[in-house]
mmCIF file of C-alpha atoms and ligand atoms in Angstrom:
data_model
loop_
_atom_site.group_PDB
_atom_site.id
_atom_site.type_symbol
_atom_site.label_atom_id
_atom_site.label_comp_id
_atom_site.label_asym_id
_atom_site.label_seq_id
_atom_site.Cartn_x
_atom_site.Cartn_y
_atom_site.Cartn_z
ATOM 1 C CA MET A 15 67.924 34.193 -9.049
ATOM 2 C CA TYR A 16 66.291 32.750 -6.057
ATOM 3 C CA PHE A 17 63.435 30.342 -7.386
ATOM 4 C CA ILE A 18 65.976 28.067 -9.141
ATOM 5 C CA PRO A 19 67.580 26.794 -6.080
ATOM 6 C CA ILE A 20 64.948 26.445 -4.265
ATOM 7 C CA SER A 21 63.321 24.449 -7.017
ATOM 8 C CA CYS A 22 66.515 22.346 -7.082
ATOM 9 C CA HIS A 23 66.296 21.899 -3.664
ATOM 10 C CA SER A 24 62.744 21.171 -3.256
ATOM 11 C CA SER A 25 62.975 18.572 -6.305
ATOM 12 C CA PRO A 26 63.346 15.375 -4.230
ATOM 13 C CA LEU A 27 60.318 16.086 -2.604
ATOM 14 C CA LEU A 28 58.192 16.969 -5.424
ATOM 15 C CA TRP A 29 59.464 13.979 -7.104
ATOM 16 C CA VAL A 30 58.489 11.625 -4.119
ATOM 17 C CA ILE A 31 54.900 13.090 -3.990
ATOM 18 C CA LEU A 32 54.706 13.084 -7.945
ATOM 19 C CA ALA A 33 55.811 9.227 -7.883
ATOM 20 C CA LEU A 34 53.339 8.457 -5.054
ATOM 21 C CA GLY A 35 50.525 10.363 -6.862
ATOM 22 C CA MET A 36 51.710 8.472 -9.845
ATOM 23 C CA LYS A 37 51.648 5.059 -8.081
ATOM 24 C CA TRP A 38 48.074 5.983 -6.537
ATOM 25 C CA VAL A 39 46.825 7.001 -10.234
ATOM 26 C CA GLU A 40 48.029 3.940 -11.514
ATOM 27 C CA GLU A 41 46.877 1.714 -8.694
ATOM 28 C CA ALA A 42 43.455 3.341 -9.194
ATOM 29 C CA LEU A 43 43.843 2.421 -12.771
ATOM 30 C CA SER A 44 45.139 -0.784 -12.754
ATOM 31 C CA CYS A 45 43.298 -4.227 -12.483
ATOM 32 C CA PRO A 46 42.755 -5.720 -9.097
ATOM 33 C CA PRO A 47 45.373 -8.908 -8.762
ATOM 34 C CA GLU A 48 42.536 -11.153 -8.168
ATOM 35 C CA CYS A 49 40.192 -10.130 -11.071
ATOM 36 C CA SER A 50 40.404 -9.962 -14.633
ATOM 37 C CA CYS A 51 40.077 -7.056 -16.583
ATOM 38 C CA ALA A 52 38.954 -6.359 -20.261
ATOM 39 C CA LYS A 53 38.526 -3.062 -21.950
ATOM 40 C CA TRP A 54 36.119 -1.277 -19.313
ATOM 41 C CA GLN A 55 34.933 -4.364 -17.605
ATOM 42 C CA VAL A 56 36.120 -5.800 -14.228
ATOM 43 C CA ASN A 57 35.518 -9.329 -13.547
ATOM 44 C CA CYS A 58 35.993 -10.768 -10.179
ATOM 45 C CA ARG A 59 33.282 -13.621 -10.229
ATOM 46 C CA GLY A 60 33.692 -16.045 -7.762
ATOM 47 C CA LYS A 61 37.141 -15.246 -6.018
ATOM 48 C CA LYS A 62 35.861 -15.665 -2.555
ATOM 49 C CA LEU A 63 36.662 -11.959 -1.886
ATOM 50 C CA ARG A 64 35.854 -10.633 1.648
ATOM 51 C CA THR A 65 36.471 -7.154 0.952
ATOM 52 C CA PHE A 66 35.557 -4.660 -1.955
ATOM 53 C CA PRO A 67 38.962 -4.582 -4.324
ATOM 54 C CA THR A 68 40.534 -1.256 -3.581
ATOM 55 C CA THR A 69 42.180 -0.810 -7.128
ATOM 56 C CA ILE A 70 39.297 -0.720 -9.612
ATOM 57 C CA PRO A 71 40.131 1.291 -12.656
ATOM 58 C CA LEU A 72 37.980 4.438 -12.460
ATOM 59 C CA ALA A 73 36.653 4.227 -16.249
ATOM 60 C CA SER A 74 35.246 0.932 -15.775
ATOM 61 C CA LYS A 75 31.852 0.306 -16.900
ATOM 62 C CA LYS A 76 31.023 -2.891 -15.997
ATOM 63 C CA LEU A 77 32.024 -4.488 -12.473
ATOM 64 C CA ILE A 78 31.076 -8.122 -11.544
ATOM 65 C CA LEU A 79 31.559 -9.168 -7.823
ATOM 66 C CA ALA A 80 29.111 -12.241 -8.121
ATOM 67 C CA GLN A 81 29.580 -15.031 -5.796
ATOM 68 C CA ASN A 82 31.842 -13.734 -3.228
ATOM 69 C CA ASN A 83 31.684 -13.222 0.414
ATOM 70 C CA LEU A 84 31.397 -9.443 0.455
ATOM 71 C CA PRO A 85 29.439 -8.458 3.293
ATOM 72 C CA ARG A 86 29.019 -4.453 2.432
ATOM 73 C CA LEU A 87 29.523 -2.110 -0.275
ATOM 74 C CA PRO A 88 31.897 0.735 0.809
ATOM 75 C CA LEU A 89 30.401 3.859 0.137
ATOM 76 C CA VAL A 90 33.645 5.941 -0.529
ATOM 77 C CA THR A 91 35.339 3.480 -2.894
ATOM 78 C CA MET A 92 32.218 3.337 -4.781
ATOM 79 C CA SER A 93 31.517 6.810 -5.222
ATOM 80 C CA TYR A 94 34.860 7.233 -7.441
ATOM 81 C CA LEU A 95 33.269 4.753 -10.046
ATOM 82 C CA ASN A 96 30.982 7.178 -11.712
ATOM 83 C CA GLU A 97 31.224 5.559 -15.229
ATOM 84 C CA LEU A 98 29.973 2.324 -14.049
ATOM 85 C CA VAL A 99 26.756 1.376 -16.074
ATOM 86 C CA HIS A 100 26.435 -2.171 -14.975
ATOM 87 C CA LEU A 101 27.065 -3.675 -11.388
ATOM 88 C CA ASP A 102 26.606 -7.370 -10.602
ATOM 89 C CA CYS A 103 27.025 -8.127 -6.503
ATOM 90 C CA SER A 104 24.885 -11.011 -6.560
ATOM 91 C CA HIS A 105 25.415 -14.124 -4.530
ATOM 92 C CA ASN A 106 27.264 -12.089 -1.760
ATOM 93 C CA ILE A 107 26.113 -11.571 1.990
ATOM 94 C CA ILE A 108 25.281 -8.005 1.818
ATOM 95 C CA THR A 109 23.270 -6.584 4.303
ATOM 96 C CA MET A 110 23.088 -2.705 3.642
ATOM 97 C CA ASP A 111 21.819 -2.292 7.125
ATOM 98 C CA LEU A 112 22.590 1.337 7.055
ATOM 99 C CA GLU A 113 20.130 3.761 4.960
ATOM 100 C CA PHE A 114 22.380 2.812 2.074
ATOM 101 C CA SER A 115 22.826 5.052 -1.192
ATOM 102 C CA PHE A 116 24.864 4.471 -4.410
ATOM 103 C CA PRO A 117 26.574 8.190 -4.487
ATOM 104 C CA GLY A 118 28.550 8.812 -7.730
ATOM 105 C CA LEU A 119 27.006 5.857 -9.729
ATOM 106 C CA VAL A 120 25.040 8.430 -11.856
ATOM 107 C CA LYS A 121 25.151 6.351 -14.978
ATOM 108 C CA LEU A 122 24.432 2.861 -13.368
ATOM 109 C CA THR A 123 21.556 1.340 -15.460
ATOM 110 C CA SER A 124 21.838 -2.171 -14.184
ATOM 111 C CA LEU A 125 22.269 -3.340 -10.690
ATOM 112 C CA ASN A 126 22.084 -6.882 -9.471
ATOM 113 C CA LEU A 127 21.864 -7.657 -5.760
ATOM 114 C CA SER A 128 19.962 -10.830 -5.949
ATOM 115 C CA TYR A 129 20.929 -13.696 -3.586
ATOM 116 C CA ASN A 130 22.369 -11.092 -0.733
ATOM 117 C CA LYS A 131 21.002 -10.593 2.683
ATOM 118 C CA LEU A 132 19.122 -7.539 2.337
ATOM 119 C CA THR A 133 16.335 -6.769 4.698
ATOM 120 C CA HIS A 134 14.456 -3.665 3.545
ATOM 121 C CA ILE A 135 14.299 -0.935 0.967
ATOM 122 C CA THR A 136 13.831 2.445 2.240
ATOM 123 C CA SER A 137 13.392 5.783 -0.040
ATOM 124 C CA PHE A 138 17.158 6.655 0.424
ATOM 125 C CA THR A 139 18.231 2.988 -0.664
ATOM 126 C CA PHE A 140 18.461 3.888 -4.549
ATOM 127 C CA SER A 141 17.839 7.518 -4.415
ATOM 128 C CA GLN A 142 21.012 8.405 -6.190
ATOM 129 C CA LEU A 143 20.256 5.996 -8.956
ATOM 130 C CA SER A 144 18.402 8.256 -11.452
ATOM 131 C CA GLU A 145 19.447 6.366 -14.752
ATOM 132 C CA LEU A 146 18.558 2.757 -13.416
ATOM 133 C CA LEU A 147 16.541 0.245 -15.791
ATOM 134 C CA LEU A 148 17.119 -2.816 -14.307
ATOM 135 C CA LEU A 149 17.038 -3.885 -10.607
ATOM 136 C CA ASN A 150 17.442 -7.400 -9.501
ATOM 137 C CA LEU A 151 16.830 -8.061 -5.794
ATOM 138 C CA SER A 152 15.518 -11.445 -6.249
ATOM 139 C CA GLY A 153 16.355 -14.292 -3.707
ATOM 140 C CA ASN A 154 16.984 -11.951 -0.576
ATOM 141 C CA PRO A 155 14.522 -14.270 2.014
ATOM 142 C CA LEU A 156 15.421 -11.614 4.615
ATOM 143 C CA MET A 157 14.082 -8.645 2.835
ATOM 144 C CA VAL A 158 10.463 -8.037 4.189
ATOM 145 C CA LYS A 159 9.820 -4.619 3.369
ATOM 146 C CA ILE A 160 9.716 -2.199 0.447
ATOM 147 C CA MET A 161 8.849 1.249 1.454
ATOM 148 C CA GLU A 162 6.119 2.830 -0.652
ATOM 149 C CA GLN A 163 8.606 5.483 -1.900
ATOM 150 C CA ALA A 164 11.633 3.546 -2.398
ATOM 151 C CA PHE A 165 11.529 3.936 -6.070
ATOM 152 C CA GLU A 166 10.529 7.506 -6.047
ATOM 153 C CA LYS A 167 13.901 8.705 -7.836
ATOM 154 C CA ASN A 168 14.075 5.896 -10.348
ATOM 155 C CA SER A 169 11.272 6.672 -12.871
ATOM 156 C CA HIS A 170 13.157 5.011 -15.537
ATOM 157 C CA LEU A 171 13.014 1.629 -14.262
ATOM 158 C CA ARG A 172 11.964 -1.221 -16.630
ATOM 159 C CA TYR A 173 12.659 -4.344 -14.835
ATOM 160 C CA ILE A 174 12.070 -5.234 -11.166
ATOM 161 C CA ASP A 175 12.769 -8.719 -9.837
ATOM 162 C CA VAL A 176 11.786 -9.472 -6.312
ATOM 163 C CA ASN A 177 11.261 -13.137 -6.814
ATOM 164 C CA ASN A 178 12.124 -15.293 -3.925
ATOM 165 C CA CYS A 179 12.141 -12.677 -1.320
ATOM 166 C CA GLY A 180 10.438 -12.482 2.015
ATOM 167 C CA LEU A 181 7.671 -9.786 0.971
ATOM 168 C CA SER A 182 4.165 -10.491 2.418
ATOM 169 C CA TYR A 183 2.744 -7.161 1.684
ATOM 170 C CA LEU A 184 3.553 -4.629 -1.274
ATOM 171 C CA SER A 185 1.843 -1.407 -1.832
ATOM 172 C CA ALA A 186 0.545 -0.403 -5.269
ATOM 173 C CA GLU A 187 1.704 3.292 -4.949
ATOM 174 C CA THR A 188 5.346 1.779 -5.206
ATOM 175 C CA PHE A 189 5.143 1.366 -8.653
ATOM 176 C CA GLN A 190 2.270 3.249 -9.870
ATOM 177 C CA LYS A 191 4.583 6.343 -10.961
ATOM 178 C CA LEU A 192 6.749 4.214 -12.747
ATOM 179 C CA ASP A 193 5.599 4.768 -16.200
ATOM 180 C CA ARG A 194 8.181 2.889 -17.940
ATOM 181 C CA LEU A 195 8.197 -0.265 -15.814
ATOM 182 C CA ARG A 196 7.240 -3.366 -18.265
ATOM 183 C CA ILE A 197 8.130 -6.397 -16.049
ATOM 184 C CA LEU A 198 7.944 -7.136 -12.401
ATOM 185 C CA LYS A 199 8.612 -10.634 -11.020
ATOM 186 C CA ILE A 200 6.856 -10.962 -7.897
ATOM 187 C CA LYS A 201 7.004 -14.839 -7.535
ATOM 188 C CA ASP A 202 7.672 -17.031 -4.385
ATOM 189 C CA ASN A 203 7.207 -14.489 -1.712
ATOM 190 C CA PRO A 204 4.881 -15.432 1.266
ATOM 191 C CA TRP A 205 2.108 -13.041 0.199
ATOM 192 C CA ASN A 206 -0.435 -12.587 3.004
ATOM 193 C CA CYS A 207 -3.751 -12.250 1.207
ATOM 194 C CA ASP A 208 -6.044 -10.750 3.985
ATOM 195 C CA CYS A 209 -7.812 -7.688 3.273
ATOM 196 C CA LYS A 210 -5.169 -5.589 3.489
ATOM 197 C CA PHE A 211 -3.835 -7.215 0.309
ATOM 198 C CA LEU A 212 -7.157 -6.163 -1.605
ATOM 199 C CA ALA A 213 -5.830 -2.672 -3.026
ATOM 200 C CA PHE A 214 -2.740 -4.576 -4.358
ATOM 201 C CA SER A 215 -4.267 -7.398 -5.640
ATOM 202 C CA GLY A 216 -6.930 -5.285 -7.502
ATOM 203 C CA TRP A 217 -3.783 -3.350 -8.964
ATOM 204 C CA LEU A 218 -2.162 -6.223 -10.115
ATOM 205 C CA ILE A 219 -4.988 -7.306 -12.259
ATOM 206 C CA HIS A 220 -5.753 -4.022 -13.744
ATOM 207 C CA THR A 221 -2.028 -2.663 -14.619
ATOM 208 C CA ASP A 222 -0.528 -3.361 -18.189
ATOM 209 C CA ILE A 223 2.901 -4.324 -16.420
ATOM 210 C CA LYS A 224 3.715 -7.935 -17.032
ATOM 211 C CA PHE A 225 4.109 -10.440 -14.061
ATOM 212 C CA PRO A 226 5.909 -13.550 -15.333
ATOM 213 C CA ASP A 227 4.696 -16.714 -13.833
ATOM 214 C CA PHE A 228 1.843 -15.026 -12.603
ATOM 215 C CA GLU A 229 -0.748 -17.776 -12.433
ATOM 216 C CA ASP A 230 1.890 -19.308 -10.084
ATOM 217 C CA THR A 231 2.249 -16.779 -7.916
ATOM 218 C CA THR A 232 0.215 -17.668 -4.803
ATOM 219 C CA CYS A 233 -0.682 -16.797 -1.600
ATOM 220 C CA THR A 234 0.855 -18.132 1.667
ATOM 221 C CA LYS A 235 -1.194 -16.796 4.145
ATOM 222 C CA PRO A 236 -3.974 -16.840 5.912
ATOM 223 C CA GLU A 237 -4.600 -20.491 6.048
ATOM 224 C CA LYS A 238 -7.629 -20.581 3.895
ATOM 225 C CA MET A 239 -6.018 -18.380 1.213
ATOM 226 C CA LYS A 240 -2.807 -20.764 1.050
ATOM 227 C CA GLY A 241 -2.085 -21.612 -2.345
ATOM 228 C CA LEU A 242 -4.477 -19.679 -4.181
ATOM 229 C CA SER A 243 -3.209 -17.735 -7.283
ATOM 230 C CA LEU A 244 -3.007 -13.995 -6.926
ATOM 231 C CA ARG A 245 -5.711 -13.498 -9.437
ATOM 232 C CA LYS A 246 -8.194 -15.720 -7.711
ATOM 233 C CA ALA A 247 -7.343 -14.317 -4.406
ATOM 234 C CA LYS A 248 -8.351 -11.095 -5.520
ATOM 235 C CA PHE A 249 -11.858 -12.241 -6.407
ATOM 236 C CA GLU A 250 -12.025 -14.001 -3.213
ATOM 237 C CA LEU A 251 -10.856 -11.192 -1.467
ATOM 238 C CA HIS A 252 -13.352 -8.876 -3.107
ATOM 239 C CA TYR A 253 -16.041 -10.910 -1.626
ATOM 240 C CA LEU A 254 -14.541 -11.708 1.906
ATOM 241 C CA CYS A 255 -13.731 -8.107 2.495
ATOM 242 C CA LEU A 256 -16.100 -5.762 0.804
ATOM 243 C CA VAL A 257 -19.906 -7.481 0.818
ATOM 244 C CA HIS A 258 -19.123 -9.830 3.449
ATOM 245 C CA LEU A 259 -21.648 -9.670 6.691
ATOM 246 C CA ARG A 260 -21.196 -12.244 9.675
ATOM 247 C CA PRO A 261 -24.127 -14.021 10.950
ATOM 248 C CA GLN A 262 -24.271 -11.635 14.097
ATOM 249 C CA ASP A 263 -24.278 -8.608 11.766
ATOM 250 C CA PHE A 264 -27.683 -10.094 10.202
ATOM 251 C CA ILE A 265 -29.100 -10.626 13.445
ATOM 252 C CA TYR A 266 -28.059 -7.298 14.930
ATOM 253 C CA ILE A 267 -29.787 -5.526 12.014
ATOM 254 C CA CYS A 268 -32.748 -7.688 12.531
ATOM 255 C CA LEU A 269 -32.507 -6.706 15.832
ATOM 256 C CA VAL A 270 -32.717 -2.835 14.985
ATOM 257 C CA THR A 271 -35.274 -2.712 12.343
ATOM 258 C CA PHE A 272 -37.668 -4.813 14.836
ATOM 259 C CA CYS A 273 -37.107 -2.326 17.462
ATOM 260 C CA ILE A 274 -37.596 0.701 15.256
ATOM 261 C CA PHE A 275 -40.812 -1.213 13.988
ATOM 262 C CA LEU A 276 -42.173 -1.632 17.272
ATOM 263 C CA GLY A 277 -41.330 1.726 18.769
ATOM 264 C CA GLY A 278 -43.148 3.298 15.781
ATOM 265 C CA THR A 279 -46.269 1.007 16.245
ATOM 266 C CA LEU A 280 -46.201 2.092 19.879
ATOM 267 C CA VAL A 281 -45.991 5.540 19.376
ATOM 268 C CA ALA A 282 -48.633 5.716 16.415
ATOM 269 C CA TRP A 283 -51.087 3.790 18.760
ATOM 270 C CA LEU A 284 -50.565 6.000 21.882
ATOM 271 C CA VAL A 285 -51.414 9.109 19.725
ATOM 272 C CA GLY A 286 -54.310 7.607 18.505
ATOM 273 C CA PHE A 287 -55.425 6.762 21.475
ATOM 274 C CA CYS A 288 -54.957 10.005 23.093
ATOM 275 C CA THR A 289 -56.571 11.802 20.092
ATOM 276 C CA VAL A 290 -59.714 9.757 20.213
ATOM 277 C CA MET A 291 -59.796 10.123 24.209
ATOM 278 C CA TYR A 292 -59.591 13.832 23.722
ATOM 279 C CA TYR A 293 -61.842 14.655 20.843
ATOM 280 C CA HIS A 294 -64.475 11.981 21.218
ATOM 281 C CA PRO A 295 -67.776 13.857 22.503
ATOM 282 C CA ARG A 296 -69.037 10.972 24.823
ATOM 283 C CA LEU A 297 -65.886 10.356 26.243
ATOM 284 C CA ARG A 298 -65.511 13.870 27.141
ATOM 285 C CA PRO A 299 -65.956 14.564 30.860
ATOM 286 C CA GLU A 300 -69.331 16.352 31.067
ATOM 287 C CA HIS A 301 -68.504 20.357 32.013
ATOM 288 C CA THR A 302 -65.839 20.366 29.061
ATOM 289 C CA ARG A 303 -68.357 19.074 26.703
ATOM 290 C CA ASN A 304 -71.167 21.556 27.684
ATOM 291 C CA ARG A 305 -68.986 24.602 27.452
ATOM 292 C CA LEU A 306 -67.425 23.489 24.283
ATOM 293 C CA TYR A 307 -71.151 22.917 22.711
ATOM 294 C CA SER A 308 -72.579 26.129 24.131
ATOM 295 C CA LYS A 309 -69.517 28.505 23.150
ATOM 296 C CA ASN A 310 -68.180 27.134 20.117
ATOM 297 C CA LYS A 311 -70.390 25.529 17.837
ATOM 298 C CA GLY A 312 -68.005 24.073 15.117
ATOM 299 C CA LEU A 313 -64.232 23.767 14.351
ATOM 300 C CA SER A 314 -64.337 27.324 12.597
ATOM 301 C CA ARG A 315 -65.251 29.358 15.799
ATOM 302 C CA LEU A 316 -62.577 27.394 18.108
ATOM 303 C CA PRO A 317 -60.361 29.825 19.169
ATOM 304 C CA ALA A 318 -57.001 30.227 17.187
ATOM 305 C CA ASN A 319 -54.781 28.403 19.521
ATOM 306 C CA ARG A 320 -57.088 25.735 19.783
ATOM 307 C CA GLN A 321 -57.586 25.125 15.982
ATOM 308 C CA THR A 322 -53.944 24.914 15.498
ATOM 309 C CA CYS A 323 -54.043 22.512 18.219
ATOM 310 C CA GLN A 324 -56.756 20.504 16.641
ATOM 311 C CA ARG A 325 -55.242 20.516 13.297
ATOM 312 C CA THR A 326 -51.970 19.524 14.516
ATOM 313 C CA THR A 327 -53.776 16.683 16.266
ATOM 314 C CA THR A 328 -55.668 15.927 13.382
ATOM 315 C CA TRP A 329 -52.553 15.481 11.196
ATOM 316 C CA LEU A 330 -50.772 13.497 14.069
ATOM 317 C CA SER A 331 -53.642 10.992 14.134
ATOM 318 C CA LEU A 332 -53.663 10.763 10.086
ATOM 319 C CA THR A 333 -49.958 10.094 10.092
ATOM 320 C CA ALA A 334 -50.494 7.557 12.991
ATOM 321 C CA GLY A 335 -53.114 5.908 11.203
ATOM 322 C CA PHE A 336 -51.201 5.790 7.861
ATOM 323 C CA TYR A 337 -48.238 4.425 9.920
ATOM 324 C CA SER A 338 -49.939 1.828 11.910
ATOM 325 C CA ARG A 339 -51.625 0.534 8.445
ATOM 326 C CA LEU A 340 -48.684 0.736 6.979
ATOM 327 C CA SER A 341 -47.142 -1.536 9.940
ATOM 328 C CA ASN A 342 -50.032 -3.897 9.765
ATOM 329 C CA GLY A 343 -49.323 -4.218 6.227
ATOM 330 C CA ALA A 344 -45.865 -5.028 6.723
ATOM 331 C CA ASN A 345 -46.775 -7.425 9.760
ATOM 332 C CA GLN A 346 -49.157 -9.431 7.216
ATOM 333 C CA TRP A 347 -46.468 -9.281 4.702
ATOM 334 C CA GLU A 348 -43.970 -10.930 7.085
ATOM 335 C CA LEU A 349 -46.499 -13.550 7.952
ATOM 336 C CA LEU A 350 -47.219 -14.441 4.589
ATOM 337 C CA GLY A 351 -43.547 -14.119 3.689
ATOM 338 C CA ALA A 352 -42.529 -16.460 6.816
ATOM 339 C CA PRO A 353 -41.827 -20.088 5.738
ATOM 340 C CA ALA A 354 -44.426 -22.383 6.873
HETATM 341 C C1 NAG B 408 22.403 -10.207 -12.496
HETATM 342 O O1 NAG B 408 21.312 -9.780 -13.063
HETATM 343 C C2 NAG B 408 21.559 -9.499 -14.163
HETATM 344 C C3 NAG B 408 20.201 -8.717 -14.950
HETATM 345 O O2 NAG B 408 19.323 -8.643 -13.844
HETATM 346 C C4 NAG B 408 21.935 -10.597 -15.052
HETATM 347 O O3 NAG B 408 22.015 -10.327 -16.438
HETATM 348 C C5 NAG B 408 23.083 -11.302 -14.479
HETATM 349 O O4 NAG B 408 23.420 -12.491 -15.287
HETATM 350 C C6 NAG B 408 22.562 -11.611 -12.965
HETATM 351 N N1 NAG B 408 23.739 -12.284 -12.543
HETATM 352 C C7 NAG B 408 24.083 -13.477 -12.402
HETATM 353 C C8 NAG B 408 25.295 -14.024 -11.403
HETATM 354 O O5 NAG B 408 23.265 -14.326 -12.543
HETATM 355 C C1 NAG B 409 18.265 -11.729 -11.234
HETATM 356 O O1 NAG B 409 19.317 -12.516 -11.103
HETATM 357 C C2 NAG B 409 19.154 -14.000 -11.068
HETATM 358 C C3 NAG B 409 20.513 -14.354 -10.593
HETATM 359 O O2 NAG B 409 21.135 -13.939 -9.637
HETATM 360 C C4 NAG B 409 18.741 -14.355 -12.424
HETATM 361 O O3 NAG B 409 18.560 -15.705 -12.260
HETATM 362 C C5 NAG B 409 17.473 -13.761 -12.718
HETATM 363 O O4 NAG B 409 16.953 -13.872 -14.200
HETATM 364 C C6 NAG B 409 17.744 -12.229 -12.614
HETATM 365 N N1 NAG B 409 16.396 -11.240 -13.003
HETATM 366 C C7 NAG B 409 16.466 -10.633 -14.061
HETATM 367 C C8 NAG B 409 15.038 -10.027 -14.168
HETATM 368 O O5 NAG B 409 17.111 -10.291 -15.019
#
């Protein structure tokens, strides 16, 4: 009895809410006025847009926003577009300075962010895009860094395009876990081919991944590597960074060797000299010689400690003699080997 009047009474409000809801849904599902829409596809190419269109149909699978003036991608609006498979934002002025991710775009397989103003890629940037196959980042000259873990969550990636960016280094680890990666475009970057680049250049040559225009991909820095293709740079770096010794190093090594040699010779000579001085019967002081002769006739009768001492000294002098002969040999060899 009661609810009928109440429902009748409140029905205008209900209708307003319903109408608003309908309008919102309709807006959400209707094509943005600047763009053209076909089945599941919204095309806003080259419409001088400065802001992201707010009324993109939620079921859209393909969204083209290329050649506009978009400075950023709005997180919230984008997070509703969970049917999106293909997103083209190329030729805009997108920066994504914040730790950006693409929440909700769980079905996205192709993302084109080429020709924008991206500066770096972190492990968060694409962390939500687990289905991504193709990523186009080419033509972002301000992009100087791609973090090692940047594609950690994008294990399906098959194509990556970073042609024409500002990269001077990349780490092989960035791509090593991408088992499905087939094509990686890295041309026209200011590659800095110093020793830090060696590991990456080695990986470039041994991996199965294809690098289109690899022969034309060249180093920019340092000066003496400028213009060298990355393939040639690898061999050059291998020589420069792994086996190369500077002239100072050779001098240092020679000096150390000579010191060891001199020290050894000196010690050998000293030990030999002392041994001879101590045991030579005629050079011995008179009283010790007599005592030695009268008490102990021969080595076997020397006291135990004396015997040990003698044996040690004999051994020492033998070693020393061997060493000095060796060094003399080395000396002669050096003399023979020395250029006339
Ligand atoms: C963006 O990249 C995709 C694939 O990488 C390509 O199909 C598309 O044509 C590109 N957009 C423009 C405007 O070149
Ligand atoms: C990336 O996009 C550019 C145009 O913005 C296009 O020329 C290039 O072919 C695309 N790269 C790939 C791998 O599709």
